[in-house]
PDB file of C-alpha atoms and ligand atoms in Angstrom:
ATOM      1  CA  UNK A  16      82.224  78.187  50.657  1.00 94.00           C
ATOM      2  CA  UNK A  17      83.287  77.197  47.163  1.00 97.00           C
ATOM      3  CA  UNK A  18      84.367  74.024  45.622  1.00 98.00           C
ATOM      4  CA  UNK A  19      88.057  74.722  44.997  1.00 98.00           C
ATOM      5  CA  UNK A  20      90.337  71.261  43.785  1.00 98.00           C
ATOM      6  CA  UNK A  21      90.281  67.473  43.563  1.00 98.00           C
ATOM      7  CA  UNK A  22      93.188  65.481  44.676  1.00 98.00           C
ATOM      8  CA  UNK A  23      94.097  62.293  42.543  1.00 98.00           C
ATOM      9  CA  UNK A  24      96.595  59.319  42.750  1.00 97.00           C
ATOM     10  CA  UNK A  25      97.337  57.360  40.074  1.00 96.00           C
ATOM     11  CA  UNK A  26     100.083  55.177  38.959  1.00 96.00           C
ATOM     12  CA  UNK A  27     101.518  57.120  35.970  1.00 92.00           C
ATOM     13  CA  UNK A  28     101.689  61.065  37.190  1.00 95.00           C
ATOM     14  CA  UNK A  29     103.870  62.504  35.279  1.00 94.00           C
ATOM     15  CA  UNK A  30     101.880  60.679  31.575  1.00 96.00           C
ATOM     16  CA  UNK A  31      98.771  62.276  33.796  1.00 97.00           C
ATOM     17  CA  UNK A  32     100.372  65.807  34.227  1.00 97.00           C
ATOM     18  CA  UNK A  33     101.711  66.177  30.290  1.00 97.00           C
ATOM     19  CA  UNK A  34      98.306  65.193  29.024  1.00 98.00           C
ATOM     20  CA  UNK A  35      96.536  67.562  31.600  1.00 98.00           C
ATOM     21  CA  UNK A  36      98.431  70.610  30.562  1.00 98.00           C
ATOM     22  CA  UNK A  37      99.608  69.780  26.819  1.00 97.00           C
ATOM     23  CA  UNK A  38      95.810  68.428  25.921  1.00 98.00           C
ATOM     24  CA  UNK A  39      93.984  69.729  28.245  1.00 98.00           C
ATOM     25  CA  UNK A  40      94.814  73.232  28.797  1.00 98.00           C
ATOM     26  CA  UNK A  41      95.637  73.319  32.559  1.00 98.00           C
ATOM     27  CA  UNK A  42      99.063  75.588  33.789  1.00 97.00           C
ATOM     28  CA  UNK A  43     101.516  73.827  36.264  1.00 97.00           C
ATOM     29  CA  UNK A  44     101.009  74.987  39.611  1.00 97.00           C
ATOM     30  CA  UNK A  45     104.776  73.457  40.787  1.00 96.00           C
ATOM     31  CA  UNK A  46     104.990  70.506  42.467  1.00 96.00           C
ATOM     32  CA  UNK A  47     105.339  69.788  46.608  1.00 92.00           C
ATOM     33  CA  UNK A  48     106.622  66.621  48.341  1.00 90.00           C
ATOM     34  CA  UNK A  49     106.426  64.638  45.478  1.00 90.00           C
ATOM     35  CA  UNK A  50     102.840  66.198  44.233  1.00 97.00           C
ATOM     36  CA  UNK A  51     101.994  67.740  40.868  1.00 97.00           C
ATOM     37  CA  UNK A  52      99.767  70.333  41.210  1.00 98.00           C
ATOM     38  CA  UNK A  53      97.414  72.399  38.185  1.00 98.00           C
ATOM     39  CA  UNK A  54      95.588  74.954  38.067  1.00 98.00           C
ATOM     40  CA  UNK A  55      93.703  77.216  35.617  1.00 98.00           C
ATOM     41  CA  UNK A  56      93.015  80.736  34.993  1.00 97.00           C
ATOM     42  CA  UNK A  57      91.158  82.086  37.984  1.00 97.00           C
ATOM     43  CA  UNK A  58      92.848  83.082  41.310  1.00 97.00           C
ATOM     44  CA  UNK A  59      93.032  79.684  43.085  1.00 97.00           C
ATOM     45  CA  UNK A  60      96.434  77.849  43.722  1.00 97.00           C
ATOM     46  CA  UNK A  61      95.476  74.951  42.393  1.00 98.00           C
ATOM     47  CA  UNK A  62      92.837  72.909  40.965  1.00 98.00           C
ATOM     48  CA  UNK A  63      94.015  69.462  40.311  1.00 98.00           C
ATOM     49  CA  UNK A  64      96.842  67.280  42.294  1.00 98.00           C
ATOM     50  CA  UNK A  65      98.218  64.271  41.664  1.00 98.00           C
ATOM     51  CA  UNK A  66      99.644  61.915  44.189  1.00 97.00           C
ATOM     52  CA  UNK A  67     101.769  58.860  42.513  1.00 96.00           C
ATOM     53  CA  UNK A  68     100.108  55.515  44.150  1.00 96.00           C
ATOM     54  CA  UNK A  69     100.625  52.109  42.744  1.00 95.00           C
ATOM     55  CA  UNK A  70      96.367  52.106  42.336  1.00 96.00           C
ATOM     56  CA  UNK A  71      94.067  54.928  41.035  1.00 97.00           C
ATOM     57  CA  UNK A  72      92.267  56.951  43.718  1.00 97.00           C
ATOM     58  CA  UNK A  73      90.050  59.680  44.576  1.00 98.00           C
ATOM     59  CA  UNK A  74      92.126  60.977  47.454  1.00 97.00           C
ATOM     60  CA  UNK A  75      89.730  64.225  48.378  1.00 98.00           C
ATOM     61  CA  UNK A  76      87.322  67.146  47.057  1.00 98.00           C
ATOM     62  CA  UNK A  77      88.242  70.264  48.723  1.00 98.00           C
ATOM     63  CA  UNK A  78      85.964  73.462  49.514  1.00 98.00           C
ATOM     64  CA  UNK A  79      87.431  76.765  50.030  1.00 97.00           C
ATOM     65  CA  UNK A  80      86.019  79.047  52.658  1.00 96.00           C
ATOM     66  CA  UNK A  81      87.259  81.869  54.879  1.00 96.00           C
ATOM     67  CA  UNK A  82      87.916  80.782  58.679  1.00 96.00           C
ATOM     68  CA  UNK A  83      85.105  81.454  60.418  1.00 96.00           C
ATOM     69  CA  UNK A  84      83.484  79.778  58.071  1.00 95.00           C
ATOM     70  CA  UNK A  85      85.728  76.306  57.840  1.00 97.00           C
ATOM     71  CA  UNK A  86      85.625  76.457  61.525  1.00 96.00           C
ATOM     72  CA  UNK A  87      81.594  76.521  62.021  1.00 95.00           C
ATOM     73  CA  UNK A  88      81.786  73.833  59.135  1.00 95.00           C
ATOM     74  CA  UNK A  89      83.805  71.892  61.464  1.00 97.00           C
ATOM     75  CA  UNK A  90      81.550  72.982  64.692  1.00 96.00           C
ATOM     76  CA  UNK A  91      78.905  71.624  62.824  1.00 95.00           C
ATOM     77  CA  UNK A  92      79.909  68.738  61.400  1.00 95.00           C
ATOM     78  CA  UNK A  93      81.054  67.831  64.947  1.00 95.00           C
ATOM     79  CA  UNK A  94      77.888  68.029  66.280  1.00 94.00           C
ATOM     80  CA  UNK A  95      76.331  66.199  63.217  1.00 92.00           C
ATOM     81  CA  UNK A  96      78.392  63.397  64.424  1.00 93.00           C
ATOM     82  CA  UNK A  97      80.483  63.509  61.689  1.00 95.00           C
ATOM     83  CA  UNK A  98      83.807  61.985  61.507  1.00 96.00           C
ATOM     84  CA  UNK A  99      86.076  64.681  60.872  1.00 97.00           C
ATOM     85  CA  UNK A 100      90.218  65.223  61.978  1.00 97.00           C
ATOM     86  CA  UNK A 101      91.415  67.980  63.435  1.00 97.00           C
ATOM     87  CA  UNK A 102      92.570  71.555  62.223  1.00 97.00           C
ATOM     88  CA  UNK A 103      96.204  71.563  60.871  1.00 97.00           C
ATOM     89  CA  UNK A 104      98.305  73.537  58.491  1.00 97.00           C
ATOM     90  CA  UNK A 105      98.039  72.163  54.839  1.00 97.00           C
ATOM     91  CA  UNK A 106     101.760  72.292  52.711  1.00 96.00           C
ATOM     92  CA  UNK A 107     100.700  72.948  49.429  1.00 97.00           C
ATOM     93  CA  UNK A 108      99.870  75.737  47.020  1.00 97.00           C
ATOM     94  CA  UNK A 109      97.925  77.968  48.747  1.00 97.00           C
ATOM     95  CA  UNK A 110      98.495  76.354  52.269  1.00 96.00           C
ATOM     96  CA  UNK A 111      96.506  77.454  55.124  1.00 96.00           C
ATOM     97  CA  UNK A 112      94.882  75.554  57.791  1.00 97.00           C
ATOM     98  CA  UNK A 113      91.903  73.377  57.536  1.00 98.00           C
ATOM     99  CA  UNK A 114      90.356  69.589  58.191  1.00 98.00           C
ATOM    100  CA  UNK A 115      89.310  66.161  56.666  1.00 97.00           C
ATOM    101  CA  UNK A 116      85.674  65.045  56.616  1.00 97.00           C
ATOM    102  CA  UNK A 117      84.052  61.693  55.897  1.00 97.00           C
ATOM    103  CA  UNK A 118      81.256  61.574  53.767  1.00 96.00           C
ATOM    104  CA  UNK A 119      78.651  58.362  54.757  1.00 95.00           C
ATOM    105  CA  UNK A 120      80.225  56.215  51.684  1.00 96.00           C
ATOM    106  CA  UNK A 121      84.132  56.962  52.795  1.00 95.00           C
ATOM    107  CA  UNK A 122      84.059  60.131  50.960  1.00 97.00           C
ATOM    108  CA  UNK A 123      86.603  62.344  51.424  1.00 97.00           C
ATOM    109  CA  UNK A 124      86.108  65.727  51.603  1.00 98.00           C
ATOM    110  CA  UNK A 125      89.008  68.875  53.082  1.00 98.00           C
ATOM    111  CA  UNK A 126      87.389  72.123  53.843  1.00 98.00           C
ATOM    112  CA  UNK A 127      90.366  74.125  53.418  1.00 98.00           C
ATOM    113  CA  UNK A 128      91.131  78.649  54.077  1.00 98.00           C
ATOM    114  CA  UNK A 129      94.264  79.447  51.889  1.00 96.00           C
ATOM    115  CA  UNK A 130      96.773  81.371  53.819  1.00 95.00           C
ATOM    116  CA  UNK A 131      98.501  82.701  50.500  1.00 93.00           C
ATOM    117  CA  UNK A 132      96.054  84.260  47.563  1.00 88.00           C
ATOM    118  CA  UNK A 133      97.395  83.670  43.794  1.00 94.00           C
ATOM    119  CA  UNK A 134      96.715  86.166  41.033  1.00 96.00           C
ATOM    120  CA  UNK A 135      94.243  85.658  38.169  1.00 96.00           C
ATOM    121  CA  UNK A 136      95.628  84.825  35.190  1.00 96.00           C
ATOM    122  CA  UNK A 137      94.712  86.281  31.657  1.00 91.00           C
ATOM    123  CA  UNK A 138      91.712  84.648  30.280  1.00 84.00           C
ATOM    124  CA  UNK A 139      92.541  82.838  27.417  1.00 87.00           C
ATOM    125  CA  UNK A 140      90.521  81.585  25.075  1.00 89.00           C
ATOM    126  CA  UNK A 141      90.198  78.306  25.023  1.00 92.00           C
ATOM    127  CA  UNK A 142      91.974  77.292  28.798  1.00 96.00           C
ATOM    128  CA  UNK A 143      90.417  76.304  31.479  1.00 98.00           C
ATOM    129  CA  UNK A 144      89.549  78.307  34.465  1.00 98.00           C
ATOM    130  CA  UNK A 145      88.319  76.669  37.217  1.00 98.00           C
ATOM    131  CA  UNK A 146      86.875  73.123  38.321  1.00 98.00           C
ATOM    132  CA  UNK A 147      83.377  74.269  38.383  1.00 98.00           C
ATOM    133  CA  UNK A 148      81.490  70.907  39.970  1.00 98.00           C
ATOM    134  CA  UNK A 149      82.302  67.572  40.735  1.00 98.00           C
ATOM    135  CA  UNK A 150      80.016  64.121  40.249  1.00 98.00           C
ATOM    136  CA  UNK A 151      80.233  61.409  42.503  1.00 98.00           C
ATOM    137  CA  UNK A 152      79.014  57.558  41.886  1.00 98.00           C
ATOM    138  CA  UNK A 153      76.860  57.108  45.212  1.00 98.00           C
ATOM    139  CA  UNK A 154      75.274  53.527  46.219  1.00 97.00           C
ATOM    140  CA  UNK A 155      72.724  55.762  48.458  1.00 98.00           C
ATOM    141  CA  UNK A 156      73.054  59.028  46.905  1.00 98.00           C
ATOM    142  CA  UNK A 157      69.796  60.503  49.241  1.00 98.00           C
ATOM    143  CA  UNK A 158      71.839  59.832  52.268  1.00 97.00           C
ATOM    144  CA  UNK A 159      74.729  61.532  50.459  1.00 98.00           C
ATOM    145  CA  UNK A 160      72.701  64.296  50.086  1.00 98.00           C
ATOM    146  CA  UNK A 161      71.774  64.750  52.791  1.00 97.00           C
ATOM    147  CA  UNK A 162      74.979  64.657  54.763  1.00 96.00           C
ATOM    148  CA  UNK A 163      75.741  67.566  52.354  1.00 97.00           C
ATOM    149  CA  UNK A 164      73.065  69.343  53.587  1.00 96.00           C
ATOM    150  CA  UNK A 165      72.522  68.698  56.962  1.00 93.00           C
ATOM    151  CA  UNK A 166      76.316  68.528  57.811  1.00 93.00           C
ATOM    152  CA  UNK A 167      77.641  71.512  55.369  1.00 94.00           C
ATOM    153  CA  UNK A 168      74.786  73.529  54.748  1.00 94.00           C
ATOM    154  CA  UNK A 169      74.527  72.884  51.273  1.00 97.00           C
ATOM    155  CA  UNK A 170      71.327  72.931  49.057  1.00 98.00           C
ATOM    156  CA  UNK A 171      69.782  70.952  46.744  1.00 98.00           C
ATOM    157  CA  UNK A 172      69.249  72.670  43.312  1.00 98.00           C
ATOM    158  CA  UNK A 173      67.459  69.461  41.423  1.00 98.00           C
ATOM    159  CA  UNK A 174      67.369  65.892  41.560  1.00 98.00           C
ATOM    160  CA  UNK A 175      66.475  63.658  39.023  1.00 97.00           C
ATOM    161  CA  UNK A 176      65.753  59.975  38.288  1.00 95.00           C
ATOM    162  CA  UNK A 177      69.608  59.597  38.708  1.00 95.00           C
ATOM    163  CA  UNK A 178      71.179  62.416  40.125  1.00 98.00           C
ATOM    164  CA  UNK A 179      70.944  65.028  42.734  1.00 98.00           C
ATOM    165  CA  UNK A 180      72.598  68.474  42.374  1.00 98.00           C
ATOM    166  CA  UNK A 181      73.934  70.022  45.282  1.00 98.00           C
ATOM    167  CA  UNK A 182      75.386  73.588  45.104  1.00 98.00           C
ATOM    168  CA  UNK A 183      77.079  75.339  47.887  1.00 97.00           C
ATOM    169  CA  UNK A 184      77.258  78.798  46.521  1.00 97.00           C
ATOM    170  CA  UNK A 185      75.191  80.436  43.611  1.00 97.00           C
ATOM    171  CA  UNK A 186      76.381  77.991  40.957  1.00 98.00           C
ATOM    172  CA  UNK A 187      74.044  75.467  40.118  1.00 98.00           C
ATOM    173  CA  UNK A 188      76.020  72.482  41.159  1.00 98.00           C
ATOM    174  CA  UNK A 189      79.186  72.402  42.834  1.00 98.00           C
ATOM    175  CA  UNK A 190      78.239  68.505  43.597  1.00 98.00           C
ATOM    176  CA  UNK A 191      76.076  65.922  42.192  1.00 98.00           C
ATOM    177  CA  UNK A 192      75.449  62.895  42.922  1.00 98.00           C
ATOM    178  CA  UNK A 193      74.992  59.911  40.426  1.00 98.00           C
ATOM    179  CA  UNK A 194      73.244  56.603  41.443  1.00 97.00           C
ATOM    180  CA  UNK A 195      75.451  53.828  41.471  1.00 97.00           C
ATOM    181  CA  UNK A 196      76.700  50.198  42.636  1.00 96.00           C
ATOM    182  CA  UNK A 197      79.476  51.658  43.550  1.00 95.00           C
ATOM    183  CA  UNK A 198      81.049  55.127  45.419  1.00 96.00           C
ATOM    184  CA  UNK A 199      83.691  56.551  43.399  1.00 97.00           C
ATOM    185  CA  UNK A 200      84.500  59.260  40.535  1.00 98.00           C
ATOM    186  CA  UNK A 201      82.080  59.650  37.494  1.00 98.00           C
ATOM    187  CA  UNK A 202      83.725  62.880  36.516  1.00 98.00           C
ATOM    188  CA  UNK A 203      85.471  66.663  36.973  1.00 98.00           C
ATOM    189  CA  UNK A 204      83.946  69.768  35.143  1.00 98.00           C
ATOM    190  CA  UNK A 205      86.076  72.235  33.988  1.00 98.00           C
ATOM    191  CA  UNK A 206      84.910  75.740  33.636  1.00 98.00           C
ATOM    192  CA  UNK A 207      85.387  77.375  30.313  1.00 98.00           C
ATOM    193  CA  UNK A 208      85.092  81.000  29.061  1.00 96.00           C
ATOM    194  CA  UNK A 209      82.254  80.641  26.913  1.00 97.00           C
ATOM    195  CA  UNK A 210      80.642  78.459  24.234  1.00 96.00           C
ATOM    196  CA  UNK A 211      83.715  78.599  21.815  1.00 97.00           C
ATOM    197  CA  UNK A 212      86.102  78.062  24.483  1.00 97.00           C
ATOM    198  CA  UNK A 213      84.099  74.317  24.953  1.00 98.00           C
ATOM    199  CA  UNK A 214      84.209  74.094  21.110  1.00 98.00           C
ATOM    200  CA  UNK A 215      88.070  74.969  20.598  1.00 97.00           C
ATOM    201  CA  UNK A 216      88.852  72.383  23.781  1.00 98.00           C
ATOM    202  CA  UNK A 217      87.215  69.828  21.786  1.00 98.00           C
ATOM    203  CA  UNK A 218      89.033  70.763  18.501  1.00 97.00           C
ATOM    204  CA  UNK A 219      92.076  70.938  20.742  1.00 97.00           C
ATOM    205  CA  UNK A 220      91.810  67.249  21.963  1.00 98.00           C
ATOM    206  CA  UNK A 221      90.624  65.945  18.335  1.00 97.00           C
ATOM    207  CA  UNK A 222      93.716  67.244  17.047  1.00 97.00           C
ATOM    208  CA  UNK A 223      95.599  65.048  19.767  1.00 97.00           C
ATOM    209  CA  UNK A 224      93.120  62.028  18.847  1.00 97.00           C
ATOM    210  CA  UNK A 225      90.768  62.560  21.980  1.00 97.00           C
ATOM    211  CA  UNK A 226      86.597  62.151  20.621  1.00 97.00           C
ATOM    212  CA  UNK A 227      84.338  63.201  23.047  1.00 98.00           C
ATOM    213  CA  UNK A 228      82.899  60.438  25.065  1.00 98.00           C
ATOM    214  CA  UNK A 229      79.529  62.534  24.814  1.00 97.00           C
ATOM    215  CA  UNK A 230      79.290  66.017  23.314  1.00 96.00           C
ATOM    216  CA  UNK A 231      78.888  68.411  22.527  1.00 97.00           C
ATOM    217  CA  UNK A 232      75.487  69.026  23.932  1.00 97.00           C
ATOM    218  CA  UNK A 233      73.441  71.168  26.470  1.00 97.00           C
ATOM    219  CA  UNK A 234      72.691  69.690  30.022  1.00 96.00           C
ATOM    220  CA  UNK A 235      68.955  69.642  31.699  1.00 94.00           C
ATOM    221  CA  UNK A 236      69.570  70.922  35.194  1.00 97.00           C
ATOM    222  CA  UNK A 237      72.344  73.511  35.447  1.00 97.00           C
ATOM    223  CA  UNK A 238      71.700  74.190  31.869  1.00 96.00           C
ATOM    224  CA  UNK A 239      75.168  74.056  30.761  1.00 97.00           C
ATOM    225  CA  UNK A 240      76.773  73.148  27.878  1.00 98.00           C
ATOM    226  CA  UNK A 241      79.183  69.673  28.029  1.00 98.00           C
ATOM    227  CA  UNK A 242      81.403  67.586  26.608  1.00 98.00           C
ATOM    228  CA  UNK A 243      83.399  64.407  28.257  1.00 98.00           C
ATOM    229  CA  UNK A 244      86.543  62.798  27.267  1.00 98.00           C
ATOM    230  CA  UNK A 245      87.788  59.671  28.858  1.00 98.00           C
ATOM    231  CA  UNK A 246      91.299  61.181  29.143  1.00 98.00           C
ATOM    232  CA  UNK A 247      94.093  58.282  28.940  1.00 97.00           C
ATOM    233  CA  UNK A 248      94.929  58.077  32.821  1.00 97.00           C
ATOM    234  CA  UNK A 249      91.542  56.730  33.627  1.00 97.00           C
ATOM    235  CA  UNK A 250      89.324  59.653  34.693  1.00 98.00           C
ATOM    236  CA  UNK A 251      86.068  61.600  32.965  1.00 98.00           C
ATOM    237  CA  UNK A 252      86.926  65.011  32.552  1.00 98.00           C
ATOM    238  CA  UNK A 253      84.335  67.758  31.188  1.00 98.00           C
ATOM    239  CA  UNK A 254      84.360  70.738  29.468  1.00 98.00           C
ATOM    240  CA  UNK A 255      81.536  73.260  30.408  1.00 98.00           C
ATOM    241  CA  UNK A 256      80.301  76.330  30.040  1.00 98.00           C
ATOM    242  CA  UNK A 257      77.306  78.659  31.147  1.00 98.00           C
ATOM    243  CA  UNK A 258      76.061  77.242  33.869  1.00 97.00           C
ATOM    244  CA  UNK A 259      73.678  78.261  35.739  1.00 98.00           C
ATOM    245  CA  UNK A 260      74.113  80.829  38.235  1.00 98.00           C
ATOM    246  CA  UNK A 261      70.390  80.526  40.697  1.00 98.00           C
ATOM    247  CA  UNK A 262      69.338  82.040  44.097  1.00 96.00           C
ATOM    248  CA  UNK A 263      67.409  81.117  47.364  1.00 96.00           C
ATOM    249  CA  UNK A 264      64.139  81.743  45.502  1.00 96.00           C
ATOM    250  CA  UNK A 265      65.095  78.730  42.889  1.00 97.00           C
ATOM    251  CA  UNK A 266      62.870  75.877  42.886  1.00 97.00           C
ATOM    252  CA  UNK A 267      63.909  72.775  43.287  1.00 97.00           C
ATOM    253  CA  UNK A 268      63.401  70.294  40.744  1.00 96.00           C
ATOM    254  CA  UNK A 269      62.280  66.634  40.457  1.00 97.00           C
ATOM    255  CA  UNK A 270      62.335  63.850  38.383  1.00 96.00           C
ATOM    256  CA  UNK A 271      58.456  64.483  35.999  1.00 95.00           C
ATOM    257  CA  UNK A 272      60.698  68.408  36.005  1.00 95.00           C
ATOM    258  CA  UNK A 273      63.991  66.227  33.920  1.00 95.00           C
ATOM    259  CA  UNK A 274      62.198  63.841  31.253  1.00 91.00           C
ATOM    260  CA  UNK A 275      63.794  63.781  27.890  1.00 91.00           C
ATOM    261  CA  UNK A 276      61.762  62.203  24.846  1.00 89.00           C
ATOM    262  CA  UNK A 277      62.952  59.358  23.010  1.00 88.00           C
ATOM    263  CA  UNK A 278      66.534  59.057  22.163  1.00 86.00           C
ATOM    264  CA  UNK A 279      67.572  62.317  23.700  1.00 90.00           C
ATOM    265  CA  UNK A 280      69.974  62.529  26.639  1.00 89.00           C
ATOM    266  CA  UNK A 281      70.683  66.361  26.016  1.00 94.00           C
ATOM    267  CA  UNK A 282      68.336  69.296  24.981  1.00 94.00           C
ATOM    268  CA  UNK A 283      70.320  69.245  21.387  1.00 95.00           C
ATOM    269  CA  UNK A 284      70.380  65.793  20.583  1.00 93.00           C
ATOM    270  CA  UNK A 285      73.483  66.060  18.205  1.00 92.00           C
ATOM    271  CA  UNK A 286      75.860  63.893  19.927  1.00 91.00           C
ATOM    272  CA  UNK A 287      76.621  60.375  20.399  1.00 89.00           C
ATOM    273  CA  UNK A 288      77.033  58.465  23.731  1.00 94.00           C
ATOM    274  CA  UNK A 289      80.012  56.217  24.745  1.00 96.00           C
ATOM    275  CA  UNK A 290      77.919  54.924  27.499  1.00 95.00           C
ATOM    276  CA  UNK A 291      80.499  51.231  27.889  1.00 97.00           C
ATOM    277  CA  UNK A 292      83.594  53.613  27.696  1.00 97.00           C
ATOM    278  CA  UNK A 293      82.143  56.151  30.381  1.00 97.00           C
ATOM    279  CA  UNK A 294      80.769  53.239  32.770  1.00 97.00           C
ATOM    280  CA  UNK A 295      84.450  51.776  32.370  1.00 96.00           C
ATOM    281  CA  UNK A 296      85.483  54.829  33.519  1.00 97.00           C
ATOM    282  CA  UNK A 297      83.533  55.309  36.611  1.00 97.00           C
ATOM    283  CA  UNK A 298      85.224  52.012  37.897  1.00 96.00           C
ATOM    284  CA  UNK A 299      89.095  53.670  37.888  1.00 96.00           C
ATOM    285  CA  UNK A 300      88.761  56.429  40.469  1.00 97.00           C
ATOM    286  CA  UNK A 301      87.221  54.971  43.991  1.00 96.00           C
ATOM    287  CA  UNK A 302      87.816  57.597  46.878  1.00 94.00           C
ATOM    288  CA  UNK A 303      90.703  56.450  49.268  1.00 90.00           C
ATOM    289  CA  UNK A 304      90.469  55.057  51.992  1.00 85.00           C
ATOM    290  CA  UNK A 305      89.949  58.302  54.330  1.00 84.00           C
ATOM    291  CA  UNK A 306      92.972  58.874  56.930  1.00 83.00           C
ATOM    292  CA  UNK A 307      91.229  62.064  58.985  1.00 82.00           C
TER     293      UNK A 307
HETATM  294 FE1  FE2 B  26      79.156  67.419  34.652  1.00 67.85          FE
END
């Protein structure tokens, strides 16, 4: 199973969809009943989609998996007690067949087994290739966790005095979890090439008048290097790069394993914080309401 897309609505799409692939480097991946869809670079049919809505929302976060395995996810999940719909036939880029789940805060997740495969696309430099993790504002992010866990098998790689990373393959996080007031979007990670593709993003979106919310820097857990932009219809978005790739023998981490001294929020300590501009941010993306 890998995380594969996140599915958006917001008011102004199409303002959304320039900025996404003029500024931020994602390819159009055609639109579909009314829905823009993006991807990047690597072999998945899309990465991003945007549903116009009259409010902002956080329709889904959708795993990829073969069918045996999307089908003992749902087994499972069933007998979890779960709330989760029934198999049916998705009508969008990749199609396929596949089912709705509810997290324990309304979140949404699809567990989703492409019927068609897309090529890779030439690496370039400084695009995009994949959504590489997704962070969630949780009010009880331990019972979050666990439903990831005990209802989809997933691990946790490290949890600290805010956050708990969940991974469902070998990348460090695929989910995290950040304690909240309230359950929505804190923000989508995009995977980059390398450490100059990060850098040349971030001279990319200067040059459109975009300064990082926080960044450049290097993460604690994961180990990966960041940078954040409130992008102008509402959402955190991240650059990344190298992040961690672990195994079954990694051990879990705790908070005394994540302390940073004085004034640092990063291992480089180079960048500012927009902390009032990111917080604002968290607010715009609650998940919708979930329709199974
Ligand atoms: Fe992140």
């Amino acid at each position: 199973m890998r995380l594969r897309s996140v599915e958006l609505e917001a008011p102004d799409c199409q303002g959304a969809a320039r900025f996404l692939q003029v500024n931020w480097g994602l390819l159009d991946a055609g639109s579909k009943n009314g829905i823009s869809y993006l991807r990047g670079t690597e072999p998945l049919p899309y990465v991003l989609s945007l549903t116009h809505a009259h409010v902002r929302a956080l329709a889904s976060v959708t795993f990829s998996g073969t069918l045996p395995e999307i089908e003992q996810a749902r087994s499972r999940a069933s007998l979890a007690g779960a709330r989760v719909g029934p198999m049916r036939t998705f009508d969008e880029p990749g199609g396929g067949e596949g089912f709705f789940l509810e997290g324990p805060e309304g979140q949404v997740f699809r567990l989703v087994c492409e019927k068609h495969r897309v090529e890779k696309l030439p690496s370039e430099r400084d695009r995009p290739l994949q959504v590489t993790h997704v962070v969630i504002n949780a009010r009880d992010r331990e019972a979050c966790t666990r439903f990831l866990i005990e209802v989809l098998g997933f691990r946790l790689s490290d949890r600290t005095g805010f956050m708990n990373f969940i991974r469902c393959d070998e990348v460090h996080h695929a989910i995290a979890y950040a304690q909240s007031t309230i359950s929505s979007l804190n923000h989508i990670a995009f995977e980059m090439k390398d450490f100059d593709a990060v850098m040349r993003g971030i001279g990319r979106l200067k040059d459109a008048g975009f300064a990082p919310a926080w960044g450049p820097g290097r993460h604690g857990p994961g180990n990966n290097i960041f940078a954040y932009f409130v992008t102008p219809f509402g959402a955190t978005m991240e650059y990344t790069a190298e992040v961690q790739r672990v195994g079954d023998d990694y051990k879990v981490g705790g908070p005394e394993d994540w302390k940073w001294p004085p004034n640092r929020t990063d291992h480089w300590g180079v960048s500012g914080r927009d902390s009032e501009a990111l917080a604002e941010a968290e607010k715009q993306f609650p998940f919708r309401k979930p329709v199974l």
